[in-house]
Amino acid sequence: MEVDVGLILLGLPLVFALGWLASRLDLRQLRQENRRAPKAYFRGLNFLLNEQQDQAIDAFIEAVQGDPDTSELHFALGNLFRRRGEYQRAVRVHEHLLSRGDLSQADRQRAQHALALDFLKAGLLDRAEDALRKLEGSRFEGQARLALLSIYERSRDWERAAEVARALQGREVGNFSGRLAHYLCEQAADALAQGQPAQARERLQRAISTAPEAPRARLELARLELAQGDARAAWQALVGLLDHAPAAAPLAASTLVRAAQEAGTTAEALQRVEQLYAASPSVDLLEARIALRTAAGERHELAREAYLEHLQREPSLIAASRWIAQARLDDAQCHTLVQRALDHAVKPLSRYRCASCGFEAREHFWHCPGCQAWDSYPPRRVEEL
């Protein structure tokens, strides 16, 4: 078969022209897509800066649909869903990212971390734990361990929380000795609830060794020893508390009075309480001082005089209420009404307040039930802050 060279020469310009036309069409379409994607992206960013999250999400979805391979848009979209509380949609976005085979290692770790945060915010703690465990050895390892620590604290898994805290302390992320002591105190409380005082005592002693400056373990050990009938050991634990953490003395005041009376160390206890009260007056120390001086045989009028003396130093409604309760007023009915009004007024002032979130409670907490912070409650009542 003979090839017509003339026909070939005639067809070459036609083929070239068609190829050039096709390339121009492709370039035009690419330019249009590139112009469209950034426009949608910047529109979404503008909505986001103006806190118009609904419009921002719509714009980002448009941009993602125009270019499904844009990982940054997926991250932005997933974070927006999480901030809005749409955790299921956030999970789908981040799982889609993880399913992509062309994702870089850095973006894969980032997507895994974002997915763990989705589960954590949604309250799916078991799935969050699994997701966080996969970040071991990544650049998100420190953040993942802190999140795991929060999970174990919320679920009261103190053994695993202690394991993570020790790992974090080993990497010099911070000092977790105080938290480790709290975990041991929590385990001691669980052991005591199960009728195992010996195990509880061992945990509390370990807590003291772990964080000697922390007051909780010494205070709870003193209460345990009192409950077990060993007032001398309780007194020794409280002496350690006053030596290492004198600022926490108001929390231990009532326990101190009981231990001193049962151990026969009233005089020494009174001397210590007098020194602490002189340095930093508080209603709790004042009442311990009154109780110890009364036990030492001082006159009955001591309480009224002590409350008046305290009022001269500190303008305390609590002390005023206690003084009126001790005073002998002529009008008994007036006394009752005034006392009732004062008692009602001082209730909020006699609470403890979390320094981190402001949560108030009638009793002192070592672990805030509001924000889950440790040691965020000052040892003094609201009125004395």
CSV table of N, CA and C in Angstrom, one decimal, residues 22 44 56 83 205:
chain,number,residue,atom,x,y,z
A,22,ALA,N,-6.7,22.4,21.7
A,22,ALA,CA,-7.0,21.6,22.9
A,22,ALA,C,-6.3,22.1,24.1
A,44,GLY,N,-14.8,32.3,52.1
A,44,GLY,CA,-15.0,31.6,53.4
A,44,GLY,C,-14.1,32.1,54.5
A,56,ALA,N,-19.4,30.6,56.1
A,56,ALA,CA,-18.0,30.2,55.9
A,56,ALA,C,-18.0,28.7,55.5
A,83,ARG,N,-16.0,23.2,66.0
A,83,ARG,CA,-16.3,24.4,66.8
A,83,ARG,C,-17.8,24.6,66.9
A,205,GLN,N,1.3,7.4,102.2
A,205,GLN,CA,2.7,7.6,102.5
A,205,GLN,C,3.5,7.8,101.2
